[in-house]
mmCIF file of C-alpha atoms in Angstrom:
data_model
loop_
_atom_site.group_PDB
_atom_site.id
_atom_site.type_symbol
_atom_site.label_atom_id
_atom_site.label_comp_id
_atom_site.label_asym_id
_atom_site.label_seq_id
_atom_site.Cartn_x
_atom_site.Cartn_y
_atom_site.Cartn_z
ATOM 1 C CA MET A 1 -2.135 -32.100 -10.400
ATOM 2 C CA ILE A 2 -2.209 -28.484 -11.456
ATOM 3 C CA ALA A 3 -4.272 -27.631 -8.385
ATOM 4 C CA THR A 4 -1.713 -29.137 -5.979
ATOM 5 C CA VAL A 5 1.127 -27.219 -7.604
ATOM 6 C CA THR A 6 -0.847 -23.991 -7.319
ATOM 7 C CA ASP A 7 -1.733 -24.639 -3.683
ATOM 8 C CA LYS A 8 1.906 -24.930 -2.699
ATOM 9 C CA ARG A 9 3.028 -21.689 -4.278
ATOM 10 C CA PRO A 10 4.974 -19.546 -1.824
ATOM 11 C CA VAL A 11 4.195 -15.877 -1.299
ATOM 12 C CA ASN A 12 6.854 -13.237 -0.732
ATOM 13 C CA LEU A 13 5.435 -11.442 2.270
ATOM 14 C CA ASP A 14 8.285 -11.051 4.744
ATOM 15 C CA LEU A 15 7.362 -7.655 6.188
ATOM 16 C CA THR A 16 10.910 -7.032 7.404
ATOM 17 C CA THR A 17 12.095 -6.883 3.775
ATOM 18 C CA ILE A 18 9.505 -4.344 2.648
ATOM 19 C CA LYS A 19 9.982 -0.601 3.026
ATOM 20 C CA PHE A 20 7.215 1.342 4.740
ATOM 21 C CA PRO A 21 7.319 5.098 4.123
ATOM 22 C CA LEU A 22 6.379 7.561 6.870
ATOM 23 C CA PRO A 23 2.690 7.946 5.852
ATOM 24 C CA ALA A 24 2.320 4.168 6.080
ATOM 25 C CA ILE A 25 3.861 4.084 9.561
ATOM 26 C CA ALA A 26 1.560 6.920 10.672
ATOM 27 C CA SER A 27 -1.535 5.133 9.383
ATOM 28 C CA ILE A 28 -0.601 1.717 10.810
ATOM 29 C CA SER A 29 0.280 3.273 14.196
ATOM 30 C CA HIS A 30 -3.101 5.012 14.138
ATOM 31 C CA ARG A 31 -4.809 1.639 13.919
ATOM 32 C CA ILE A 32 -2.562 0.014 16.548
ATOM 33 C CA SER A 33 -3.167 2.905 18.983
ATOM 34 C CA GLY A 34 -6.901 2.524 18.358
ATOM 35 C CA ILE A 35 -6.759 -1.138 19.367
ATOM 36 C CA ALA A 36 -4.685 -0.249 22.437
ATOM 37 C CA LEU A 37 -7.300 2.329 23.465
ATOM 38 C CA PHE A 38 -10.037 -0.251 23.104
ATOM 39 C CA PHE A 39 -8.256 -2.574 25.523
ATOM 40 C CA ALA A 40 -7.529 0.291 27.942
ATOM 41 C CA MET A 41 -11.230 1.167 28.158
ATOM 42 C CA PRO A 42 -12.315 -1.434 30.761
ATOM 43 C CA PHE A 43 -9.569 -0.327 33.161
ATOM 44 C CA LEU A 44 -10.420 3.361 32.700
ATOM 45 C CA LEU A 45 -14.158 2.744 33.161
ATOM 46 C CA TRP A 46 -13.498 0.662 36.252
ATOM 47 C CA ALA A 47 -11.320 3.414 37.745
ATOM 48 C CA LEU A 48 -13.946 6.041 36.946
ATOM 49 C CA ASP A 49 -16.720 3.920 38.437
ATOM 50 C CA ARG A 50 -14.745 3.188 41.658
ATOM 51 C CA SER A 51 -13.676 6.773 42.157
ATOM 52 C CA LEU A 52 -17.246 8.044 41.831
ATOM 53 C CA ALA A 53 -18.811 5.329 43.992
ATOM 54 C CA SER A 54 -17.551 6.494 47.402
ATOM 55 C CA PRO A 55 -14.824 8.526 49.149
ATOM 56 C CA GLU A 56 -13.095 5.223 50.032
ATOM 57 C CA GLY A 57 -13.192 4.139 46.387
ATOM 58 C CA PHE A 58 -11.740 7.470 45.334
ATOM 59 C CA GLU A 59 -8.878 7.033 47.813
ATOM 60 C CA GLN A 60 -8.290 3.483 46.570
ATOM 61 C CA VAL A 61 -8.054 4.576 42.935
ATOM 62 C CA ARG A 62 -5.838 7.480 43.911
ATOM 63 C CA SER A 63 -3.385 5.242 45.761
ATOM 64 C CA ILE A 64 -3.264 2.817 42.823
ATOM 65 C CA MET A 65 -2.710 5.643 40.340
ATOM 66 C CA ALA A 66 0.188 6.972 42.436
ATOM 67 C CA THR A 67 2.338 3.840 41.961
ATOM 68 C CA PRO A 68 5.159 4.068 39.398
ATOM 69 C CA LEU A 69 3.689 1.217 37.333
ATOM 70 C CA ALA A 70 0.262 2.893 37.164
ATOM 71 C CA SER A 71 1.915 6.171 36.183
ATOM 72 C CA LEU A 72 3.701 4.441 33.342
ATOM 73 C CA ILE A 73 0.471 2.762 32.196
ATOM 74 C CA THR A 74 -1.354 6.108 32.361
ATOM 75 C CA TRP A 75 1.378 7.646 30.243
ATOM 76 C CA LEU A 76 1.111 4.813 27.710
ATOM 77 C CA ILE A 77 -2.684 5.148 27.522
ATOM 78 C CA LEU A 78 -2.254 8.883 27.028
ATOM 79 C CA ALA A 79 0.273 8.111 24.279
ATOM 80 C CA ALA A 80 -2.246 5.904 22.487
ATOM 81 C CA LEU A 81 -4.954 8.554 22.891
ATOM 82 C CA MET A 82 -2.755 11.414 21.689
ATOM 83 C CA PHE A 83 -1.445 9.530 18.689
ATOM 84 C CA HIS A 84 -4.879 8.225 17.719
ATOM 85 C CA LEU A 85 -6.289 11.737 17.980
ATOM 86 C CA LEU A 86 -3.531 13.437 15.962
ATOM 87 C CA ALA A 87 -3.302 10.784 13.241
ATOM 88 C CA GLY A 88 -7.103 10.620 13.118
ATOM 89 C CA ILE A 89 -7.354 14.366 12.492
ATOM 90 C CA ARG A 90 -4.761 13.938 9.736
ATOM 91 C CA HIS A 91 -6.890 11.228 8.127
ATOM 92 C CA LEU A 92 -10.024 13.367 8.402
ATOM 93 C CA ILE A 93 -8.275 16.255 6.680
ATOM 94 C CA MET A 94 -7.071 13.938 3.915
ATOM 95 C CA ASP A 95 -10.585 12.498 3.578
ATOM 96 C CA MET A 96 -11.730 16.020 2.798
ATOM 97 C CA GLY A 97 -9.377 15.951 -0.155
ATOM 98 C CA TRP A 98 -6.518 18.017 1.244
ATOM 99 C CA GLY A 99 -2.889 16.970 1.203
ATOM 100 C CA GLU A 100 -3.318 13.844 -0.872
ATOM 101 C CA SER A 101 -0.043 14.118 -2.764
ATOM 102 C CA PHE A 102 2.748 11.911 -1.486
ATOM 103 C CA GLN A 103 4.893 14.896 -0.458
ATOM 104 C CA ALA A 104 2.014 16.390 1.521
ATOM 105 C CA GLY A 105 1.236 12.994 3.049
ATOM 106 C CA ARG A 106 4.809 12.600 4.203
ATOM 107 C CA ARG A 107 4.921 16.138 5.588
ATOM 108 C CA SER A 108 1.647 15.765 7.503
ATOM 109 C CA ALA A 109 2.830 12.424 8.909
ATOM 110 C CA ALA A 110 6.059 14.084 10.070
ATOM 111 C CA VAL A 111 4.013 16.852 11.741
ATOM 112 C CA VAL A 112 1.876 14.240 13.518
ATOM 113 C CA PHE A 113 4.974 12.492 14.879
ATOM 114 C CA ALA A 114 6.614 15.772 15.923
ATOM 115 C CA VAL A 115 3.522 17.089 17.757
ATOM 116 C CA PHE A 116 3.072 13.664 19.325
ATOM 117 C CA VAL A 117 6.595 13.671 20.783
ATOM 118 C CA VAL A 118 6.111 17.175 22.233
ATOM 119 C CA LEU A 119 2.741 16.246 23.773
ATOM 120 C CA MET A 120 4.159 13.073 25.277
ATOM 121 C CA ILE A 121 7.016 14.999 26.915
ATOM 122 C CA LEU A 122 4.438 17.420 28.351
ATOM 123 C CA ALA A 123 2.297 14.490 29.514
ATOM 124 C CA GLY A 124 5.363 12.996 31.196
ATOM 125 C CA VAL A 125 6.078 16.247 32.999
ATOM 126 C CA TRP A 126 2.440 16.409 34.116
ATOM 127 C CA ILE A 127 2.330 12.812 35.414
ATOM 128 C CA TRP A 128 5.713 12.735 37.187
ATOM 129 C CA MET B 1 28.681 -5.614 -6.635
ATOM 130 C CA LYS B 2 26.687 -8.154 -4.668
ATOM 131 C CA VAL B 3 23.215 -9.027 -5.912
ATOM 132 C CA SER B 4 20.870 -11.080 -3.774
ATOM 133 C CA ILE B 5 17.935 -12.632 -5.641
ATOM 134 C CA TYR B 6 14.871 -14.546 -4.453
ATOM 135 C CA ARG B 7 14.920 -17.997 -6.002
ATOM 136 C CA TYR B 8 12.223 -20.632 -6.128
ATOM 137 C CA ASN B 9 11.798 -23.486 -8.561
ATOM 138 C CA PRO B 10 8.594 -25.436 -7.835
ATOM 139 C CA GLU B 11 10.092 -28.617 -9.313
ATOM 140 C CA THR B 12 13.221 -28.740 -7.174
ATOM 141 C CA ASP B 13 12.792 -26.396 -4.186
ATOM 142 C CA ARG B 14 10.531 -26.946 -1.210
ATOM 143 C CA GLU B 15 11.086 -23.401 0.034
ATOM 144 C CA PRO B 16 12.190 -20.186 -1.642
ATOM 145 C CA TYR B 17 15.682 -18.946 -0.750
ATOM 146 C CA MET B 18 17.938 -15.952 -1.437
ATOM 147 C CA LYS B 19 20.872 -16.561 -3.771
ATOM 148 C CA ASP B 20 23.861 -14.237 -3.916
ATOM 149 C CA TYR B 21 25.664 -13.306 -7.124
ATOM 150 C CA GLU B 22 28.758 -11.235 -7.804
ATOM 151 C CA LEU B 23 28.708 -8.930 -10.798
ATOM 152 C CA ASP B 24 31.299 -6.484 -12.083
ATOM 153 C CA THR B 25 29.432 -3.446 -13.371
ATOM 154 C CA GLY B 26 32.523 -1.250 -13.584
ATOM 155 C CA GLY B 27 30.693 1.361 -11.532
ATOM 156 C CA GLN B 28 28.189 1.983 -14.344
ATOM 157 C CA ASP B 29 24.743 3.254 -13.406
ATOM 158 C CA LEU B 30 22.909 0.353 -15.013
ATOM 159 C CA MET B 31 19.180 -0.187 -14.902
ATOM 160 C CA VAL B 32 18.290 -2.999 -12.512
ATOM 161 C CA LEU B 33 16.871 -4.962 -15.454
ATOM 162 C CA ASP B 34 20.296 -4.857 -17.159
ATOM 163 C CA VAL B 35 21.875 -6.210 -13.975
ATOM 164 C CA ILE B 36 19.387 -9.091 -13.843
ATOM 165 C CA THR B 37 19.900 -9.811 -17.536
ATOM 166 C CA ARG B 38 23.670 -10.063 -16.978
ATOM 167 C CA ILE B 39 23.089 -12.382 -14.055
ATOM 168 C CA LYS B 40 20.933 -14.562 -16.267
ATOM 169 C CA GLU B 41 23.998 -14.913 -18.532
ATOM 170 C CA GLN B 42 25.860 -16.327 -15.491
ATOM 171 C CA ASP B 43 22.938 -18.439 -14.373
ATOM 172 C CA PRO B 44 20.394 -19.249 -17.118
ATOM 173 C CA THR B 45 18.009 -20.875 -14.623
ATOM 174 C CA LEU B 46 16.952 -17.435 -13.291
ATOM 175 C CA SER B 47 13.402 -16.554 -14.378
ATOM 176 C CA PHE B 48 11.810 -13.131 -14.653
ATOM 177 C CA ARG B 49 9.377 -11.273 -16.895
ATOM 178 C CA ARG B 50 10.392 -8.424 -19.167
ATOM 179 C CA SER B 51 9.319 -7.142 -22.522
ATOM 180 C CA CYS B 52 9.605 -3.528 -23.634
ATOM 181 C CA ARG B 53 12.422 -2.619 -21.196
ATOM 182 C CA GLU B 54 11.305 1.023 -21.138
ATOM 183 C CA GLY B 55 8.512 1.259 -18.577
ATOM 184 C CA VAL B 56 5.577 0.850 -20.955
ATOM 185 C CA CYS B 57 4.561 -2.805 -20.782
ATOM 186 C CA GLY B 58 4.633 -3.217 -17.001
ATOM 187 C CA SER B 59 6.055 -6.762 -17.078
ATOM 188 C CA ASP B 60 9.066 -6.367 -14.816
ATOM 189 C CA GLY B 61 7.480 -5.075 -11.625
ATOM 190 C CA MET B 62 9.452 -6.435 -8.684
ATOM 191 C CA ASN B 63 10.518 -5.591 -5.150
ATOM 192 C CA ILE B 64 13.944 -3.938 -5.296
ATOM 193 C CA ASN B 65 15.600 -3.288 -1.909
ATOM 194 C CA GLY B 66 12.177 -3.203 -0.262
ATOM 195 C CA LYS B 67 10.346 -1.070 -2.816
ATOM 196 C CA ASN B 68 8.119 -2.235 -5.647
ATOM 197 C CA THR B 69 9.096 -0.746 -8.976
ATOM 198 C CA LEU B 70 9.862 -1.509 -12.624
ATOM 199 C CA ALA B 71 13.386 -2.910 -12.968
ATOM 200 C CA CYS B 72 13.779 -1.447 -16.474
ATOM 201 C CA VAL B 73 13.386 2.201 -15.442
ATOM 202 C CA THR B 74 15.178 2.025 -12.091
ATOM 203 C CA PRO B 75 18.884 2.883 -12.248
ATOM 204 C CA LEU B 76 21.111 1.470 -9.506
ATOM 205 C CA SER B 77 21.751 4.987 -8.177
ATOM 206 C CA GLU B 78 18.030 5.360 -7.423
ATOM 207 C CA VAL B 79 17.676 2.078 -5.526
ATOM 208 C CA ALA B 80 19.585 3.261 -2.440
ATOM 209 C CA PRO B 81 22.781 5.206 -1.780
ATOM 210 C CA GLY B 82 25.794 2.894 -2.069
ATOM 211 C CA VAL B 83 24.192 0.243 -4.287
ATOM 212 C CA ARG B 84 25.748 1.502 -7.516
ATOM 213 C CA GLU B 85 29.195 1.660 -5.885
ATOM 214 C CA GLY B 86 28.807 -1.899 -4.600
ATOM 215 C CA LYS B 87 28.907 -0.848 -0.936
ATOM 216 C CA LYS B 88 25.408 -2.151 -0.387
ATOM 217 C CA PRO B 89 23.870 -5.257 -1.955
ATOM 218 C CA LEU B 90 21.084 -5.073 -4.508
ATOM 219 C CA ILE B 91 18.210 -7.180 -3.164
ATOM 220 C CA ILE B 92 15.567 -8.393 -5.583
ATOM 221 C CA ARG B 93 12.378 -10.171 -4.580
ATOM 222 C CA PRO B 94 9.111 -10.889 -6.400
ATOM 223 C CA LEU B 95 6.130 -8.565 -5.916
ATOM 224 C CA PRO B 96 4.808 -9.142 -2.362
ATOM 225 C CA GLY B 97 1.512 -10.844 -1.639
ATOM 226 C CA LEU B 98 1.107 -12.638 -4.964
ATOM 227 C CA PRO B 99 1.795 -16.384 -5.347
ATOM 228 C CA VAL B 100 5.246 -17.070 -6.788
ATOM 229 C CA VAL B 101 5.252 -19.243 -9.910
ATOM 230 C CA ARG B 102 9.039 -19.309 -10.149
ATOM 231 C CA ASP B 103 11.830 -16.942 -9.018
ATOM 232 C CA LEU B 104 10.619 -13.401 -9.791
ATOM 233 C CA VAL B 105 7.538 -14.483 -11.768
ATOM 234 C CA VAL B 106 4.295 -14.092 -9.827
ATOM 235 C CA ASP B 107 0.770 -15.291 -10.543
ATOM 236 C CA MET B 108 -1.204 -12.101 -11.255
ATOM 237 C CA THR B 109 -4.648 -13.777 -11.375
ATOM 238 C CA MET B 110 -5.891 -12.151 -8.148
ATOM 239 C CA PHE B 111 -4.801 -8.753 -9.462
ATOM 240 C CA TYR B 112 -6.531 -9.196 -12.835
ATOM 241 C CA ASP B 113 -9.699 -10.553 -11.206
ATOM 242 C CA GLN B 114 -10.032 -7.305 -9.266
ATOM 243 C CA TYR B 115 -9.328 -5.291 -12.418
ATOM 244 C CA GLU B 116 -12.109 -7.145 -14.241
ATOM 245 C CA LYS B 117 -14.565 -6.401 -11.425
ATOM 246 C CA VAL B 118 -14.499 -2.645 -12.072
ATOM 247 C CA LYS B 119 -15.601 -3.204 -15.697
ATOM 248 C CA PRO B 120 -12.725 -1.226 -17.179
ATOM 249 C CA TRP B 121 -14.410 -0.242 -20.406
ATOM 250 C CA LEU B 122 -16.593 2.628 -21.560
ATOM 251 C CA GLN B 123 -20.298 2.015 -20.929
ATOM 252 C CA ASN B 124 -22.660 4.070 -23.011
ATOM 253 C CA ASP B 125 -25.920 2.742 -24.473
ATOM 254 C CA ARG B 126 -26.828 5.816 -26.476
ATOM 255 C CA PRO B 127 -26.943 5.467 -30.270
ATOM 256 C CA LYS B 128 -23.480 5.576 -31.760
ATOM 257 C CA PRO B 129 -22.609 8.854 -33.454
ATOM 258 C CA ALA B 130 -21.388 8.715 -37.042
ATOM 259 C CA LYS B 131 -17.734 9.113 -36.137
ATOM 260 C CA GLU B 132 -16.861 9.125 -32.452
ATOM 261 C CA ARG B 133 -18.082 10.298 -29.060
ATOM 262 C CA LEU B 134 -16.501 13.681 -28.647
ATOM 263 C CA GLN B 135 -15.148 15.205 -25.448
ATOM 264 C CA SER B 136 -14.278 18.795 -24.651
ATOM 265 C CA PRO B 137 -10.584 19.376 -23.872
ATOM 266 C CA GLU B 138 -11.599 20.076 -20.254
ATOM 267 C CA ASP B 139 -13.439 16.751 -19.948
ATOM 268 C CA ARG B 140 -10.503 14.992 -21.536
ATOM 269 C CA ALA B 141 -8.150 16.629 -19.034
ATOM 270 C CA GLU B 142 -10.105 14.905 -16.232
ATOM 271 C CA LEU B 143 -8.552 11.627 -17.350
ATOM 272 C CA ASP B 144 -4.962 12.807 -16.933
ATOM 273 C CA GLY B 145 -3.232 10.923 -14.156
ATOM 274 C CA LEU B 146 -5.690 8.037 -14.591
ATOM 275 C CA TYR B 147 -5.339 6.629 -18.094
ATOM 276 C CA GLU B 148 -1.532 6.274 -17.867
ATOM 277 C CA CYS B 149 -1.705 3.187 -15.635
ATOM 278 C CA ILE B 150 0.082 0.191 -17.194
ATOM 279 C CA LEU B 151 -1.202 -2.426 -14.720
ATOM 280 C CA CYS B 152 2.236 -3.452 -13.471
ATOM 281 C CA ALA B 153 0.732 -4.293 -10.041
ATOM 282 C CA CYS B 154 3.466 -2.465 -8.112
ATOM 283 C CA CYS B 155 0.804 -0.496 -6.178
ATOM 284 C CA SER B 156 -1.669 -3.244 -5.292
ATOM 285 C CA SER B 157 1.128 -5.594 -4.232
ATOM 286 C CA ALA B 158 2.536 -2.842 -1.948
ATOM 287 C CA CYS B 159 -0.830 -2.413 -0.202
ATOM 288 C CA PRO B 160 -1.406 -4.201 3.140
ATOM 289 C CA SER B 161 -5.181 -4.022 2.640
ATOM 290 C CA PHE B 162 -4.700 -5.940 -0.622
ATOM 291 C CA TRP B 163 -2.325 -8.446 1.038
ATOM 292 C CA TRP B 164 -4.899 -9.359 3.684
ATOM 293 C CA ASN B 165 -8.023 -9.191 1.465
ATOM 294 C CA PRO B 166 -6.951 -9.781 -2.141
ATOM 295 C CA GLU B 167 -10.332 -11.297 -2.954
ATOM 296 C CA LYS B 168 -12.549 -8.620 -1.405
ATOM 297 C CA PHE B 169 -10.575 -5.384 -1.656
ATOM 298 C CA LEU B 170 -10.249 -4.078 -5.223
ATOM 299 C CA GLY B 171 -6.796 -2.655 -4.581
ATOM 300 C CA PRO B 172 -5.335 0.671 -5.724
ATOM 301 C CA ALA B 173 -4.814 -0.281 -9.396
ATOM 302 C CA ALA B 174 -8.413 -1.402 -9.961
ATOM 303 C CA LEU B 175 -9.778 1.551 -7.981
ATOM 304 C CA LEU B 176 -7.736 4.000 -10.062
ATOM 305 C CA GLN B 177 -9.177 2.361 -13.196
ATOM 306 C CA SER B 178 -12.668 2.530 -11.741
ATOM 307 C CA TYR B 179 -12.291 6.263 -11.237
ATOM 308 C CA ARG B 180 -10.837 6.591 -14.738
ATOM 309 C CA PHE B 181 -14.288 5.589 -16.060
ATOM 310 C CA LEU B 182 -16.286 7.397 -13.377
ATOM 311 C CA ALA B 183 -14.472 10.581 -14.403
ATOM 312 C CA ASP B 184 -15.073 10.008 -18.118
ATOM 313 C CA SER B 185 -17.741 12.370 -19.503
ATOM 314 C CA ARG B 186 -18.712 9.714 -22.080
ATOM 315 C CA ASP B 187 -19.378 6.952 -19.543
ATOM 316 C CA GLU B 188 -22.973 6.585 -18.346
ATOM 317 C CA ALA B 189 -22.734 3.788 -15.806
ATOM 318 C CA THR B 190 -21.747 5.995 -12.853
ATOM 319 C CA GLU B 191 -24.575 4.796 -10.589
ATOM 320 C CA GLU B 192 -23.967 1.111 -11.296
ATOM 321 C CA ARG B 193 -20.226 1.514 -10.839
ATOM 322 C CA LEU B 194 -20.694 3.241 -7.478
ATOM 323 C CA ALA B 195 -23.283 0.697 -6.310
ATOM 324 C CA GLU B 196 -20.783 -2.125 -6.995
ATOM 325 C CA MET B 197 -18.311 -0.550 -4.570
ATOM 326 C CA ASP B 198 -20.731 0.376 -1.786
ATOM 327 C CA ASP B 199 -19.709 -2.284 0.736
ATOM 328 C CA PRO B 200 -17.177 -2.441 3.603
ATOM 329 C CA PHE B 201 -14.427 -4.100 1.525
ATOM 330 C CA SER B 202 -14.300 -3.139 -2.175
ATOM 331 C CA LEU B 203 -13.182 0.437 -1.564
ATOM 332 C CA PHE B 204 -13.411 1.157 2.145
ATOM 333 C CA ARG B 205 -10.538 -1.170 3.105
ATOM 334 C CA CYS B 206 -8.299 1.645 1.903
ATOM 335 C CA ARG B 207 -6.733 3.219 5.011
ATOM 336 C CA GLY B 208 -4.917 5.940 3.141
ATOM 337 C CA ILE B 209 -1.444 4.676 3.955
ATOM 338 C CA MET B 210 -0.227 5.835 0.509
ATOM 339 C CA ASN B 211 2.116 2.924 -0.194
ATOM 340 C CA CYS B 212 0.550 2.872 -3.672
ATOM 341 C CA VAL B 213 1.497 6.497 -4.346
ATOM 342 C CA ALA B 214 4.983 5.939 -2.928
ATOM 343 C CA VAL B 215 5.774 3.109 -5.358
ATOM 344 C CA CYS B 216 3.891 3.928 -8.606
ATOM 345 C CA PRO B 217 6.552 3.926 -11.361
ATOM 346 C CA LYS B 218 4.329 6.169 -13.479
ATOM 347 C CA GLY B 219 3.903 8.735 -10.702
ATOM 348 C CA LEU B 220 0.127 8.249 -10.433
ATOM 349 C CA ASN B 221 -1.921 8.796 -7.284
ATOM 350 C CA PRO B 222 -4.462 6.034 -6.520
ATOM 351 C CA THR B 223 -5.060 7.492 -3.037
ATOM 352 C CA ARG B 224 -6.476 10.658 -4.597
ATOM 353 C CA ALA B 225 -8.629 8.670 -7.044
ATOM 354 C CA ILE B 226 -9.981 6.612 -4.142
ATOM 355 C CA GLY B 227 -10.758 9.869 -2.301
ATOM 356 C CA HIS B 228 -12.739 11.086 -5.306
ATOM 357 C CA ILE B 229 -14.753 7.854 -5.475
ATOM 358 C CA ARG B 230 -15.394 8.065 -1.725
ATOM 359 C CA SER B 231 -16.736 11.608 -2.142
ATOM 360 C CA MET B 232 -18.961 10.441 -5.010
ATOM 361 C CA LEU B 233 -20.310 7.618 -2.834
ATOM 362 C CA VAL B 234 -21.061 10.073 -0.022
ATOM 363 C CA GLN B 235 -22.881 12.433 -2.389
ATOM 364 C CA GLU B 236 -24.814 9.527 -3.838
ATOM 365 C CA GLY B 237 -25.838 8.492 -0.308
ATOM 366 C CA VAL B 238 -26.998 11.934 0.819
#
């Protein structure tokens, strides 16, 4: 009897009702961008392999990469890479014991987002 | 002002729901606990925990407009701009991630189980001195920012790593307590304490997102304590 009551207990875990401060968003985005990079790997390796295999393969990859869709995907992969790199460096610095107060954590997260936006604009200029 | 409160009665409700109340505060900057107490006068079926009403006992941890905190030491003006004036509703939910017993009362068993795992007591097998084990003022100062924890569970129930692995990840509160004893010059179980945490979950599920630091009503920093333990584990391993 007691067990069945306990089993049915609800849990308040509606993520839309919970506030996530900037350091949390930076850390969660770091993990999401890491997963995105993992799934981008096969495509990148395939493109590298094709382009190195023969002059025809190189041309094929180049024509694919020139399409608007491929450009967008390249930009998105670059976004994941850039963000993962920047947020990862932030985590490494914090792992060394620097900037572990909440104020410092929020400031470093803001810096990561700011540098990320600038790099992504530059990447966009470079691709298009 | 409008107050929206999470309601769930296991005997009558199949699902929890949000219930809205109207309360005239006369623009006073009340503590959230006072608001809830006045609502309980309107509706005696509302359940919540409270005891000391001054941020010492840690009973009234709850999620107020998205942030875990103690209702008794949170004035309306600190919840969010516009709440005190009644322009924005006050939204009260139970601590996230813990099973709800009724309304704002959660089952803290998972939280206490993790606390117990870190053996939160002084371990020292040396013969007892006549009076007490003395500490230099410097050694004592090492415990500042650690011993003040009141176990309200605001931090652990704000931590996604604890939400997804409440049985395997110790959570910020227990880890802060673990470091409280690791940092104690009188405690001699450092190696055993570290060995207990040397696995992928107990400590290393911490991703440094700092939700614990953001919510702690006592202004403590579990992220830093976890960093210290991590460094100790690395040194132990080298």
